[in-house]
mmCIF file of C-alpha atoms and ligand atoms in Angstrom:
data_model
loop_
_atom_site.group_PDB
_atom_site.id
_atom_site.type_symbol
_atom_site.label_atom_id
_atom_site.label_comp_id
_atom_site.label_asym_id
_atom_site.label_seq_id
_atom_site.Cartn_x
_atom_site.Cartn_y
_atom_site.Cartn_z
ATOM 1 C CA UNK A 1 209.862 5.859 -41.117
ATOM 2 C CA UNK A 2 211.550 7.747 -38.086
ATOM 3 C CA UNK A 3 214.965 8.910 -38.152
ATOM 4 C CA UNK A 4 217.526 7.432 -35.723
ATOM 5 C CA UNK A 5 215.223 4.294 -35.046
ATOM 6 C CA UNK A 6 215.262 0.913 -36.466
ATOM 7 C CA UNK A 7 212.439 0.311 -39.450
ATOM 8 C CA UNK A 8 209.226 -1.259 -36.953
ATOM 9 C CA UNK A 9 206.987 -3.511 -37.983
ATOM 10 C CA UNK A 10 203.833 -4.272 -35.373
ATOM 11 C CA UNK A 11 201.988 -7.095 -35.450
ATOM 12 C CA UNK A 12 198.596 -7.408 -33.167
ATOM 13 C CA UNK A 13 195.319 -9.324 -33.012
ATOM 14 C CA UNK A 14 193.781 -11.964 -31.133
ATOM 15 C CA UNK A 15 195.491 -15.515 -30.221
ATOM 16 C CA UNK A 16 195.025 -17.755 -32.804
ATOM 17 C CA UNK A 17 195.292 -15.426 -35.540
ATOM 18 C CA UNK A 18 198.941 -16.851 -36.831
ATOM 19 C CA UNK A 19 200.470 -14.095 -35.272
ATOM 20 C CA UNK A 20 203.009 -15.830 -33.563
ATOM 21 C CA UNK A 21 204.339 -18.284 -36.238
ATOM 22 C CA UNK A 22 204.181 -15.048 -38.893
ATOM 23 C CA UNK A 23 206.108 -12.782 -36.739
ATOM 24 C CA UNK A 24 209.164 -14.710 -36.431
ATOM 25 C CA UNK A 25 209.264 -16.028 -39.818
ATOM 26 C CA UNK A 26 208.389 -12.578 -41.261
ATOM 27 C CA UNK A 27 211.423 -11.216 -39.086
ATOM 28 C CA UNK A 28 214.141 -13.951 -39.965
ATOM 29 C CA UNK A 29 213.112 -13.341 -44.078
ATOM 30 C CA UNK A 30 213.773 -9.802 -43.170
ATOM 31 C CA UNK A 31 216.961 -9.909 -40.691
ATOM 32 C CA UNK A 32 214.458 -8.294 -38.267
ATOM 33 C CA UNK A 33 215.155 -8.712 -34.563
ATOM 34 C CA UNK A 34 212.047 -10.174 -32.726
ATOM 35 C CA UNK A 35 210.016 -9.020 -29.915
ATOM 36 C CA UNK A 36 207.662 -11.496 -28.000
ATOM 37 C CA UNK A 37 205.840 -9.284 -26.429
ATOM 38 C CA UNK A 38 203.437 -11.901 -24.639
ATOM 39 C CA UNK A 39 206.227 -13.298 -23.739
ATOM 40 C CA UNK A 40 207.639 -10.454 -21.799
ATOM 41 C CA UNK A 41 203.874 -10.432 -19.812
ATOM 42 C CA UNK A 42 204.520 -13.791 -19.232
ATOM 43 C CA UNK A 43 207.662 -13.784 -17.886
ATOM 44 C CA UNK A 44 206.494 -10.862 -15.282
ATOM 45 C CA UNK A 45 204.007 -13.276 -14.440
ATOM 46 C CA UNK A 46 206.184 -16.048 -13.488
ATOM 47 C CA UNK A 47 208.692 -13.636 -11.552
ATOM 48 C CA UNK A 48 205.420 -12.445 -9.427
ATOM 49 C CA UNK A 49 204.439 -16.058 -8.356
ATOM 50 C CA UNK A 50 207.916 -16.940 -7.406
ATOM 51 C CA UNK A 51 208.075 -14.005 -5.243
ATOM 52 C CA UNK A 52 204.915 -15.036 -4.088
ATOM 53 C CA UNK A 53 203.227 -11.476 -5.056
ATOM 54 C CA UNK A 54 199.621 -11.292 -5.835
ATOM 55 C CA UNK A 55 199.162 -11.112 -9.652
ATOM 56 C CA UNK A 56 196.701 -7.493 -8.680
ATOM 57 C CA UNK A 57 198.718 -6.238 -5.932
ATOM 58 C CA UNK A 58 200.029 -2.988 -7.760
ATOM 59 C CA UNK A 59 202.535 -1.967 -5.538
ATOM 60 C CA UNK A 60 204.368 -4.956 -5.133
ATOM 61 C CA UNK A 61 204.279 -5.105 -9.317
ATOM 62 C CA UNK A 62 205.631 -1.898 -9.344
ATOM 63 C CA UNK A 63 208.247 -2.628 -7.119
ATOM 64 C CA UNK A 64 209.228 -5.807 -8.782
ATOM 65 C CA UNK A 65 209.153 -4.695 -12.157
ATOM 66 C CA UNK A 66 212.264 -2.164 -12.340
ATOM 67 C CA UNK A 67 214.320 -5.410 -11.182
ATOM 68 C CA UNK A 68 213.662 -8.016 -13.452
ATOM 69 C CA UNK A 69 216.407 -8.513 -16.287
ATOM 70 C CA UNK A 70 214.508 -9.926 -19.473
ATOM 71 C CA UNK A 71 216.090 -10.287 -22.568
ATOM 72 C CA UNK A 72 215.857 -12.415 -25.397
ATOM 73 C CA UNK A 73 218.436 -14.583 -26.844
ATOM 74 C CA UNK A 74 218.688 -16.645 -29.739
ATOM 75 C CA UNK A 75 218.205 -20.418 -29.490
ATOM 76 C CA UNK A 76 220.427 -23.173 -30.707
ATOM 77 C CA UNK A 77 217.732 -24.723 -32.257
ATOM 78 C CA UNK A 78 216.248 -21.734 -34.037
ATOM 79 C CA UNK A 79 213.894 -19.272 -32.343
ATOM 80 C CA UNK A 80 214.328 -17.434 -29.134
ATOM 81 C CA UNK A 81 214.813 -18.491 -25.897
ATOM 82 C CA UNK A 82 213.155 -15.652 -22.867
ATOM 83 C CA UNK A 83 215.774 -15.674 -20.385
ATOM 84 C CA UNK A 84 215.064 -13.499 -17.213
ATOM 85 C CA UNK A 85 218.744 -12.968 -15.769
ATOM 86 C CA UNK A 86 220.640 -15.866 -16.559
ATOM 87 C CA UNK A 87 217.443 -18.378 -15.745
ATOM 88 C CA UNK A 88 215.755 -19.960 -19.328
ATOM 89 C CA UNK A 89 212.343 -19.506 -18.569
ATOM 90 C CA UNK A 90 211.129 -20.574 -21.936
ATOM 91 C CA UNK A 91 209.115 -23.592 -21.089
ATOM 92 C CA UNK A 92 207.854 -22.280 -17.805
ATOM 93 C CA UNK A 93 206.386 -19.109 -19.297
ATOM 94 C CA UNK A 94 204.346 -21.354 -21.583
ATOM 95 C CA UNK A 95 202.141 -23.303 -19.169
ATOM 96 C CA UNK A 96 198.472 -23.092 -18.255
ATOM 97 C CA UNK A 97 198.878 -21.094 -15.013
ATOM 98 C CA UNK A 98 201.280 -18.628 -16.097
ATOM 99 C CA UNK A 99 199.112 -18.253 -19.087
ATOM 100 C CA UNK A 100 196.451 -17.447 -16.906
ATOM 101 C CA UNK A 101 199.150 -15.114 -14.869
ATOM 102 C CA UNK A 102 199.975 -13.470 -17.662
ATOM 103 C CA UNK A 103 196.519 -12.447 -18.807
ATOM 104 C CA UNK A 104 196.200 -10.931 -14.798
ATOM 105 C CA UNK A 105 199.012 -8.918 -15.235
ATOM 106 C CA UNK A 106 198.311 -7.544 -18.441
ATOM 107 C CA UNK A 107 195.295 -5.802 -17.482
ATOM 108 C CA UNK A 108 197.186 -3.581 -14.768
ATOM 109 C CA UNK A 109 198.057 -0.487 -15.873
ATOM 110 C CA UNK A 110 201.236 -0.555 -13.493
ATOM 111 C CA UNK A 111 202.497 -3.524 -15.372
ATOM 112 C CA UNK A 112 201.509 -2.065 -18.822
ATOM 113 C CA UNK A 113 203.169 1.524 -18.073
ATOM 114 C CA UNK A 114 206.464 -0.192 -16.933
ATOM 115 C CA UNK A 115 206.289 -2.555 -19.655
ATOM 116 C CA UNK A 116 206.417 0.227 -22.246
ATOM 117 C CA UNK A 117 210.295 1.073 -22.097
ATOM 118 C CA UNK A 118 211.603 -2.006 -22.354
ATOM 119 C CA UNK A 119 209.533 -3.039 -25.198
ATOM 120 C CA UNK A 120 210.974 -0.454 -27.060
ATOM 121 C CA UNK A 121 214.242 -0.527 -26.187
ATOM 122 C CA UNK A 122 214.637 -4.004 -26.567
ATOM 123 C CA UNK A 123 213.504 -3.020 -30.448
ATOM 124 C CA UNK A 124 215.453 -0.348 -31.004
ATOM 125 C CA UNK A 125 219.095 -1.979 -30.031
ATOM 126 C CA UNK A 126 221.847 -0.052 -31.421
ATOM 127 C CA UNK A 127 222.378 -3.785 -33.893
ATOM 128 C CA UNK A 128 218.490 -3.748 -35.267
ATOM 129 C CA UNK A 129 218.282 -2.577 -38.830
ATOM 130 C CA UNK A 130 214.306 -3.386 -37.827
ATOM 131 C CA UNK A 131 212.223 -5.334 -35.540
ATOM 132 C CA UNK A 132 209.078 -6.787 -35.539
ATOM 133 C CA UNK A 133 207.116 -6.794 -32.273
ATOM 134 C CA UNK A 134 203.849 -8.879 -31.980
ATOM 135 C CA UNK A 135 201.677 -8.537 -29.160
ATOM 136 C CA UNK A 136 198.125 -6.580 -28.913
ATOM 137 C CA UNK A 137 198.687 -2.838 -28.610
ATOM 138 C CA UNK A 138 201.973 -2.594 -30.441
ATOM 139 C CA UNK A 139 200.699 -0.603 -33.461
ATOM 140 C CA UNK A 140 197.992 1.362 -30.984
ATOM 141 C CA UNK A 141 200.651 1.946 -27.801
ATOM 142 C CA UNK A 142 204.002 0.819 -28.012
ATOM 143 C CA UNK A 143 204.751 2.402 -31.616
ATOM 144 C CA UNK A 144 202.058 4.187 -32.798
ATOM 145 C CA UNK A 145 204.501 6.123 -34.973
ATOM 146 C CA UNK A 146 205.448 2.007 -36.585
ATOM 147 C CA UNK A 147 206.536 1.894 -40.325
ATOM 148 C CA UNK A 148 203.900 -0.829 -40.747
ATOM 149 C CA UNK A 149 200.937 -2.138 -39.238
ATOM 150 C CA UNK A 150 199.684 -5.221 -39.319
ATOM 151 C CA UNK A 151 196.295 -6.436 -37.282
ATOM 152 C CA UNK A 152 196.029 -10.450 -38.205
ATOM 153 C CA UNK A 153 192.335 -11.968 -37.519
ATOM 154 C CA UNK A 154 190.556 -14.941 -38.284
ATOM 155 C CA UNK A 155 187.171 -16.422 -37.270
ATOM 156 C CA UNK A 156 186.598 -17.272 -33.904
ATOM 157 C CA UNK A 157 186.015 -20.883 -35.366
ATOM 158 C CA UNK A 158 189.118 -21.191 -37.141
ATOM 159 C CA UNK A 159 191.171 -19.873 -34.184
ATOM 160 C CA UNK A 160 189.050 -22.455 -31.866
ATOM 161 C CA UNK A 161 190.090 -24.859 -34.388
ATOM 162 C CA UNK A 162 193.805 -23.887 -34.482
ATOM 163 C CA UNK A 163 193.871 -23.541 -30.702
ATOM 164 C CA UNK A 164 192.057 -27.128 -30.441
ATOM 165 C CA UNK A 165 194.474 -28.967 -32.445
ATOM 166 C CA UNK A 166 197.509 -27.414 -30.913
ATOM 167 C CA UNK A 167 195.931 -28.400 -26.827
ATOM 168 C CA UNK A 168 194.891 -31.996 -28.275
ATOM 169 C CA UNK A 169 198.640 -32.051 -29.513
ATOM 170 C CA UNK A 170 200.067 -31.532 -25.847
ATOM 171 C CA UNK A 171 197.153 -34.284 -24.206
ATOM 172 C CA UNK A 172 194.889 -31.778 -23.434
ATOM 173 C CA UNK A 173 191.749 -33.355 -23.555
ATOM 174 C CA UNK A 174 189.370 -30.432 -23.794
ATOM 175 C CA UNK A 175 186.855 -30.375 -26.957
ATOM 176 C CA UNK A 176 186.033 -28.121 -29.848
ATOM 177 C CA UNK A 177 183.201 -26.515 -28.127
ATOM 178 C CA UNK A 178 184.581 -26.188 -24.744
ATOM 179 C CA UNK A 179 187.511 -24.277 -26.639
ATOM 180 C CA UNK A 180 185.343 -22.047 -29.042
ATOM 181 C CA UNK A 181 183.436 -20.943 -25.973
ATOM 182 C CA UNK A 182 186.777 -20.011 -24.367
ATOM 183 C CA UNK A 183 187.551 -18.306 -27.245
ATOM 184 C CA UNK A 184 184.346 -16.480 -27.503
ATOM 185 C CA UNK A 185 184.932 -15.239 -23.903
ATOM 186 C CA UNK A 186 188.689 -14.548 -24.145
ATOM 187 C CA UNK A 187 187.705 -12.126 -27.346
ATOM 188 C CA UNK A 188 184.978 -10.519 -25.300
ATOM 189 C CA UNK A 189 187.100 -9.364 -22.102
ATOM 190 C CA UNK A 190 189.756 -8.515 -24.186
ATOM 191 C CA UNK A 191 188.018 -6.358 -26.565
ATOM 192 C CA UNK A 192 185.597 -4.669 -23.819
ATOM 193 C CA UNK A 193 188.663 -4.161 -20.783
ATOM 194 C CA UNK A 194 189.026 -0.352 -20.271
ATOM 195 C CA UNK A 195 193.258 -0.786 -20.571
ATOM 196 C CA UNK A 196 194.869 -1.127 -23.922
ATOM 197 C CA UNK A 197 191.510 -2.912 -25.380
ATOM 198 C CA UNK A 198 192.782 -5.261 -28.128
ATOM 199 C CA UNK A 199 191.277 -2.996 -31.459
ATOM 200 C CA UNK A 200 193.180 -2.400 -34.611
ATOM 201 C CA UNK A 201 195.287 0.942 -35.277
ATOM 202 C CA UNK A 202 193.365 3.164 -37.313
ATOM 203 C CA UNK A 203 196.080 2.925 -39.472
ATOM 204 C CA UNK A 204 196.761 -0.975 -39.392
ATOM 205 C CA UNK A 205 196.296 -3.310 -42.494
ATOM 206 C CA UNK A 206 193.525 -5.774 -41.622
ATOM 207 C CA UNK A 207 194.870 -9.576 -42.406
ATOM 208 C CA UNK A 208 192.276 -12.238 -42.486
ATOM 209 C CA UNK A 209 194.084 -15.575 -41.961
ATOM 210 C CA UNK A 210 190.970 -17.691 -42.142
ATOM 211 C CA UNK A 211 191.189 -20.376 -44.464
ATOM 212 C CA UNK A 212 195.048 -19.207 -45.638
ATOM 213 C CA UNK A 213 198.289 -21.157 -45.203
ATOM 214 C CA UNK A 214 200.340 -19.527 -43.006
ATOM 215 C CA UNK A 215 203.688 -19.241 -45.858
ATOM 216 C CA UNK A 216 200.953 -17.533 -48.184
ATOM 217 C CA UNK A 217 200.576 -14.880 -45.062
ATOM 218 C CA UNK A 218 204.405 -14.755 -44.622
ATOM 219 C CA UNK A 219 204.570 -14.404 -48.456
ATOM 220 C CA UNK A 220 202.228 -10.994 -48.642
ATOM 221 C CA UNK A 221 203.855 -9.079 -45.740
ATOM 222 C CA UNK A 222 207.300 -9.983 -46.874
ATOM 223 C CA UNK A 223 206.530 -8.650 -50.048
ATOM 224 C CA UNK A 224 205.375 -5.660 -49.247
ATOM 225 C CA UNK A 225 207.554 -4.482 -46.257
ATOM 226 C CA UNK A 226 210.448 -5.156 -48.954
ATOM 227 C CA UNK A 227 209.029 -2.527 -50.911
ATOM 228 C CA UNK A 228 209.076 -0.312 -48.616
ATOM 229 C CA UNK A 229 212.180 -1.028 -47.331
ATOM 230 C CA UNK A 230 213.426 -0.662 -51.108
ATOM 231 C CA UNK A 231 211.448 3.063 -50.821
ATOM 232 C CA UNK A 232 212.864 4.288 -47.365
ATOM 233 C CA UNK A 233 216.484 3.608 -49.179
ATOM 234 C CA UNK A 234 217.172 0.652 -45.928
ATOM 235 C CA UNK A 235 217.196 -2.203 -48.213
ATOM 236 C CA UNK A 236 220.853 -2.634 -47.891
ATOM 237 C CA UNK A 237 221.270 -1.205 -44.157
HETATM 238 O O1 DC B 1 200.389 -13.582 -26.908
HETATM 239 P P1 DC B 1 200.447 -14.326 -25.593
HETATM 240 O O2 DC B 1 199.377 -15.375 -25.421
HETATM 241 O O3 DC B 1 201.817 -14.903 -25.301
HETATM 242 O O4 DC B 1 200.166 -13.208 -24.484
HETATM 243 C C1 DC B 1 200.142 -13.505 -23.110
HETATM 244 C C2 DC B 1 199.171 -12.571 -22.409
HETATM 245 O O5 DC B 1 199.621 -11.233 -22.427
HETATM 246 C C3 DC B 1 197.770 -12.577 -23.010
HETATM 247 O O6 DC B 1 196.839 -12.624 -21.938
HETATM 248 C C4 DC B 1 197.660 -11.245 -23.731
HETATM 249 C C5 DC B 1 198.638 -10.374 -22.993
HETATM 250 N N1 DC B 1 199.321 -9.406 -23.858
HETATM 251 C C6 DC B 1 198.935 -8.092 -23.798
HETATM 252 O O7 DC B 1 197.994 -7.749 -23.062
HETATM 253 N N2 DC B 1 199.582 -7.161 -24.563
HETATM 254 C C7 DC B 1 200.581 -7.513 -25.374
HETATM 255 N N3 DC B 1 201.219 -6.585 -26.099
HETATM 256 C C8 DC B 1 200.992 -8.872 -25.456
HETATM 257 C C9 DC B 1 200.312 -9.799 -24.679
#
Protein backbone atom coordinates (compact mmCIF):
# COMPACT_ATOMS: atom_id res chain seq x y z
CA UNK A 1 0.00 0.00 0.00
CA UNK A 2 0.82 3.85 -0.26
CA UNK A 3 -0.02 6.22 2.34
CA UNK A 4 -2.53 9.01 1.62
CA UNK A 5 -3.93 7.09 -1.53
CA UNK A 6 -6.87 4.93 -1.94
CA UNK A 7 -6.00 0.87 -1.87
CA UNK A 8 -5.51 0.27 -6.16
CA UNK A 9 -6.27 -2.57 -7.75
CA UNK A 10 -5.13 -2.78 -11.75
CA UNK A 11 -6.53 -4.88 -13.98
CA UNK A 12 -4.90 -5.32 -17.71
CA UNK A 13 -4.77 -7.79 -20.60
CA UNK A 14 -6.11 -8.22 -23.90
CA UNK A 15 -9.98 -7.74 -24.95
CA UNK A 16 -11.73 -10.66 -24.40
CA UNK A 17 -10.02 -11.72 -21.42
CA UNK A 18 -13.22 -10.99 -18.92
CA UNK A 19 -11.64 -8.01 -17.91
CA UNK A 20 -14.39 -5.84 -18.26
CA UNK A 21 -17.28 -7.84 -16.65
CA UNK A 22 -14.56 -8.79 -13.60
CA UNK A 23 -13.59 -5.31 -12.96
CA UNK A 24 -16.83 -3.92 -12.12
CA UNK A 25 -18.14 -6.79 -10.30
CA UNK A 26 -14.81 -7.20 -8.42
CA UNK A 27 -15.19 -3.35 -7.50
CA UNK A 28 -18.98 -3.31 -6.39
CA UNK A 29 -18.09 -6.73 -3.96
CA UNK A 30 -15.41 -4.48 -2.71
CA UNK A 31 -17.09 -0.81 -2.51
CA UNK A 32 -14.30 0.03 -5.01
CA UNK A 33 -14.87 3.01 -7.28
CA UNK A 34 -14.38 2.02 -11.01
CA UNK A 35 -12.21 3.27 -13.68
CA UNK A 36 -12.98 2.44 -17.43
CA UNK A 37 -10.07 3.26 -18.69
CA UNK A 38 -10.93 2.27 -22.44
CA UNK A 39 -13.56 4.11 -21.94
CA UNK A 40 -11.83 7.32 -21.23
CA UNK A 41 -9.73 6.56 -24.85
CA UNK A 42 -12.89 6.23 -26.24
CA UNK A 43 -14.50 9.08 -25.25
CA UNK A 44 -11.31 11.28 -26.52
CA UNK A 45 -11.99 9.61 -29.60
CA UNK A 46 -15.45 10.66 -30.07
CA UNK A 47 -14.67 14.37 -28.87
CA UNK A 48 -11.84 14.40 -31.81
CA UNK A 49 -14.32 13.38 -34.62
CA UNK A 50 -16.88 15.84 -33.53
CA UNK A 51 -14.40 18.50 -33.69
CA UNK A 52 -13.54 17.13 -36.81
CA UNK A 53 -9.67 16.63 -35.71
CA UNK A 54 -7.63 13.98 -37.28
CA UNK A 55 -7.39 10.98 -34.89
CA UNK A 56 -2.98 11.46 -35.55
CA UNK A 57 -2.88 15.09 -35.67
CA UNK A 58 -0.90 15.62 -32.29
CA UNK A 59 -1.28 19.07 -31.86
CA UNK A 60 -4.77 19.45 -32.27
CA UNK A 61 -5.02 16.28 -29.54
CA UNK A 62 -3.03 18.14 -27.37
CA UNK A 63 -4.95 21.07 -27.60
CA UNK A 64 -8.22 19.36 -27.19
CA UNK A 65 -7.38 17.22 -24.49
CA UNK A 66 -6.90 19.78 -21.43
CA UNK A 67 -10.70 20.75 -22.32
CA UNK A 68 -12.64 17.82 -22.25
CA UNK A 69 -14.64 17.20 -18.86
CA UNK A 70 -14.95 13.27 -18.43
CA UNK A 71 -16.22 11.82 -15.52
CA UNK A 72 -18.01 8.89 -14.62
CA UNK A 73 -21.27 8.62 -12.97
CA UNK A 74 -23.27 5.96 -11.70
CA UNK A 75 -26.19 4.58 -13.72
CA UNK A 76 -29.75 4.07 -12.69
CA UNK A 77 -29.69 0.82 -13.91
CA UNK A 78 -26.45 -0.35 -12.36
CA UNK A 79 -23.04 0.33 -13.92
CA UNK A 80 -21.59 3.55 -15.08
CA UNK A 81 -22.61 5.85 -17.42
CA UNK A 82 -19.21 8.05 -19.31
CA UNK A 83 -20.52 11.41 -19.42
CA UNK A 84 -18.17 14.05 -21.11
CA UNK A 85 -19.63 17.46 -19.64
CA UNK A 86 -23.12 17.02 -19.16
CA UNK A 87 -23.51 14.88 -22.69
CA UNK A 88 -24.09 10.73 -21.93
CA UNK A 89 -21.86 9.42 -24.32
CA UNK A 90 -22.25 5.87 -23.21
CA UNK A 91 -23.70 4.28 -26.25
CA UNK A 92 -21.79 6.38 -28.70
CA UNK A 93 -18.38 5.49 -27.27
CA UNK A 94 -19.29 1.85 -27.88
CA UNK A 95 -19.66 1.66 -31.66
CA UNK A 96 -17.50 0.23 -34.42
CA UNK A 97 -15.89 3.52 -35.55
CA UNK A 98 -15.13 4.98 -32.34
CA UNK A 99 -13.78 1.63 -31.46
CA UNK A 100 -11.59 1.93 -34.22
CA UNK A 101 -10.97 5.80 -33.01
CA UNK A 102 -10.14 4.80 -29.93
CA UNK A 103 -7.48 2.26 -30.82
CA UNK A 104 -5.86 5.52 -33.11
CA UNK A 105 -5.68 7.54 -30.28
CA UNK A 106 -4.27 5.25 -27.96
CA UNK A 107 -1.15 4.75 -29.71
CA UNK A 108 -0.17 8.61 -29.50
CA UNK A 109 1.93 9.36 -26.94
CA UNK A 110 0.28 12.96 -26.66
CA UNK A 111 -2.98 11.33 -25.84
CA UNK A 112 -1.36 8.71 -23.49
CA UNK A 113 0.83 11.45 -21.51
CA UNK A 114 -2.33 13.65 -21.00
CA UNK A 115 -4.35 10.76 -20.24
CA UNK A 116 -2.17 9.88 -17.25
CA UNK A 117 -3.51 12.57 -14.65
CA UNK A 118 -6.82 12.11 -14.96
CA UNK A 119 -6.71 8.46 -14.70
CA UNK A 120 -5.36 8.82 -11.50
CA UNK A 121 -7.13 11.37 -10.14
CA UNK A 122 -10.30 10.15 -11.08
CA UNK A 123 -9.02 6.97 -8.72
CA UNK A 124 -7.82 8.62 -6.06
CA UNK A 125 -11.10 10.93 -5.19
CA UNK A 126 -10.99 12.19 -1.78
CA UNK A 127 -14.53 9.44 -1.32
CA UNK A 128 -12.48 6.15 -2.73
CA UNK A 129 -11.52 3.81 0.05
CA UNK A 130 -10.05 1.92 -3.37
CA UNK A 131 -10.50 1.70 -6.99
CA UNK A 132 -10.05 -0.65 -9.50
CA UNK A 133 -8.88 0.58 -12.91
CA UNK A 134 -8.89 -1.84 -15.95
CA UNK A 135 -7.33 -0.95 -19.04
CA UNK A 136 -3.78 -2.21 -20.55
CA UNK A 137 -0.90 -0.39 -18.87
CA UNK A 138 -2.52 0.30 -15.53
CA UNK A 139 -0.28 -2.00 -13.43
CA UNK A 140 2.92 -1.12 -15.94
CA UNK A 141 2.13 2.98 -16.25
CA UNK A 142 -0.61 4.43 -14.54
CA UNK A 143 0.18 2.77 -10.98
CA UNK A 144 3.08 0.91 -11.07
CA UNK A 145 3.32 1.42 -7.31
CA UNK A 146 -0.73 -0.59 -7.35
CA UNK A 147 -1.55 -2.73 -4.19
CA UNK A 148 -2.47 -5.51 -6.63
CA UNK A 149 -1.94 -6.60 -9.99
CA UNK A 150 -3.88 -8.44 -11.97
CA UNK A 151 -3.02 -9.37 -15.91
CA UNK A 152 -6.31 -11.56 -17.10
CA UNK A 153 -5.60 -13.75 -20.43
CA UNK A 154 -7.20 -16.37 -22.22
CA UNK A 155 -6.61 -18.13 -25.57
CA UNK A 156 -6.88 -16.29 -28.56
CA UNK A 157 -9.69 -18.92 -29.41
CA UNK A 158 -11.67 -18.49 -26.45
CA UNK A 159 -11.53 -14.67 -26.67
CA UNK A 160 -12.49 -15.10 -30.60
CA UNK A 161 -15.18 -17.14 -29.25
CA UNK A 162 -16.34 -14.68 -26.54
CA UNK A 163 -15.93 -11.76 -28.92
CA UNK A 164 -17.99 -13.85 -31.68
CA UNK A 165 -20.91 -14.51 -29.62
CA UNK A 166 -21.15 -11.07 -28.18
CA UNK A 167 -20.98 -9.34 -32.32
CA UNK A 168 -23.52 -12.23 -33.45
CA UNK A 169 -25.62 -10.94 -30.36
CA UNK A 170 -25.79 -7.24 -31.78
CA UNK A 171 -26.50 -8.69 -35.80
CA UNK A 172 -23.14 -8.62 -36.66
CA UNK A 173 -22.81 -11.09 -39.13
CA UNK A 174 -19.08 -11.69 -39.20
CA UNK A 175 -17.82 -15.47 -38.55
CA UNK A 176 -15.59 -17.32 -36.14
CA UNK A 177 -12.66 -17.19 -38.36
CA UNK A 178 -12.98 -13.79 -39.69
CA UNK A 179 -13.00 -12.79 -35.84
CA UNK A 180 -10.06 -15.08 -34.60
CA UNK A 181 -7.99 -13.59 -37.38
CA UNK A 182 -8.91 -10.13 -36.07
CA UNK A 183 -8.00 -11.20 -32.94
CA UNK A 184 -4.76 -12.67 -33.95
CA UNK A 185 -3.88 -9.27 -35.53
CA UNK A 186 -5.30 -6.99 -32.80
CA UNK A 187 -2.86 -9.10 -30.22
CA UNK A 188 0.03 -8.67 -32.60
CA UNK A 189 0.01 -4.68 -33.01
CA UNK A 190 -0.77 -4.35 -29.63
CA UNK A 191 1.88 -6.39 -28.17
CA UNK A 192 4.71 -5.24 -30.81
CA UNK A 193 3.63 -1.04 -30.81
CA UNK A 194 6.68 0.84 -29.36
CA UNK A 195 4.05 2.98 -26.77
CA UNK A 196 2.77 1.36 -23.66
CA UNK A 197 2.99 -2.30 -25.44
CA UNK A 198 0.21 -4.35 -23.77
CA UNK A 199 2.79 -6.91 -21.48
CA UNK A 200 2.16 -7.89 -17.94
CA UNK A 201 3.84 -6.01 -14.83
CA UNK A 202 6.66 -7.88 -13.69
CA UNK A 203 4.92 -7.94 -10.68
CA UNK A 204 1.26 -8.79 -11.93
CA UNK A 205 -0.59 -12.13 -11.07
CA UNK A 206 -1.16 -13.96 -14.36
CA UNK A 207 -5.12 -15.02 -14.59
CA UNK A 208 -6.00 -17.51 -17.20
CA UNK A 209 -9.76 -17.19 -17.84
CA UNK A 210 -9.90 -19.88 -20.48
CA UNK A 211 -12.38 -22.35 -19.88
CA UNK A 212 -13.49 -20.53 -16.26
CA UNK A 213 -16.85 -18.96 -15.40
CA UNK A 214 -16.47 -15.58 -14.98
CA UNK A 215 -18.13 -15.60 -10.90
CA UNK A 216 -15.32 -18.34 -10.26
CA UNK A 217 -12.75 -15.38 -11.52
CA UNK A 218 -14.67 -12.75 -9.45
CA UNK A 219 -14.61 -15.34 -6.59
CA UNK A 220 -10.49 -15.71 -6.48
CA UNK A 221 -9.62 -11.98 -6.67
CA UNK A 222 -12.26 -11.08 -4.19
CA UNK A 223 -10.85 -13.41 -1.95
CA UNK A 224 -7.68 -12.50 -1.95
CA UNK A 225 -7.72 -8.62 -2.18
CA UNK A 226 -9.94 -9.11 1.13
CA UNK A 227 -7.04 -10.49 2.69
CA UNK A 228 -5.10 -8.04 2.07
CA UNK A 229 -7.31 -5.50 2.78
CA UNK A 230 -7.81 -7.41 6.25
CA UNK A 231 -3.60 -7.11 6.40
CA UNK A 232 -3.18 -3.33 5.42
CA UNK A 233 -5.75 -2.74 8.56
CA UNK A 234 -8.49 -0.95 5.54
CA UNK A 235 -11.01 -3.58 5.93
CA UNK A 236 -13.31 -1.32 7.75
CA UNK A 237 -12.17 2.14 6.05
O1 LIG B 1 -10.82 -1.76 -23.44
P1 LIG B 1 -11.43 -1.02 -24.61
O2 LIG B 1 -11.74 -1.88 -25.80
O3 LIG B 1 -12.64 -0.19 -24.21
O4 LIG B 1 -10.29 0.01 -25.07
C1 LIG B 1 -10.47 0.90 -26.14
C2 LIG B 1 -9.14 1.15 -26.82
O5 LIG B 1 -8.25 1.86 -25.98
C3 LIG B 1 -8.42 -0.12 -27.26
O6 LIG B 1 -7.92 0.10 -28.57
C4 LIG B 1 -7.27 -0.26 -26.28
C5 LIG B 1 -7.02 1.15 -25.83
N1 LIG B 1 -6.60 1.25 -24.43
C6 LIG B 1 -5.28 1.51 -24.16
O7 LIG B 1 -4.46 1.60 -25.09
N2 LIG B 1 -4.87 1.64 -22.86
C7 LIG B 1 -5.73 1.52 -21.85
N3 LIG B 1 -5.32 1.68 -20.59
C8 LIG B 1 -7.10 1.25 -22.11
C9 LIG B 1 -7.49 1.10 -23.44
Amino acid sequence: MTAGRPFIVAIDGPAGAGKSTVSRRVASRLGFAMVDTGAIYRTVALAATRRGIALDDDAALAVLLPELEIRFSPSPGGGQRVLLGEDDVSVEIRTPPISLGASKVSARPVVRAGLLDLQRRLACAPENRGAVLEGRDIGTVVFPDADAKFFLTASAEERARRRHAELGARGDASTYDEVLADQLRRDKDDSERAIAPLRPAADAQLVDTSGLPLDAVVDALVRELEARLSGDGRSEA
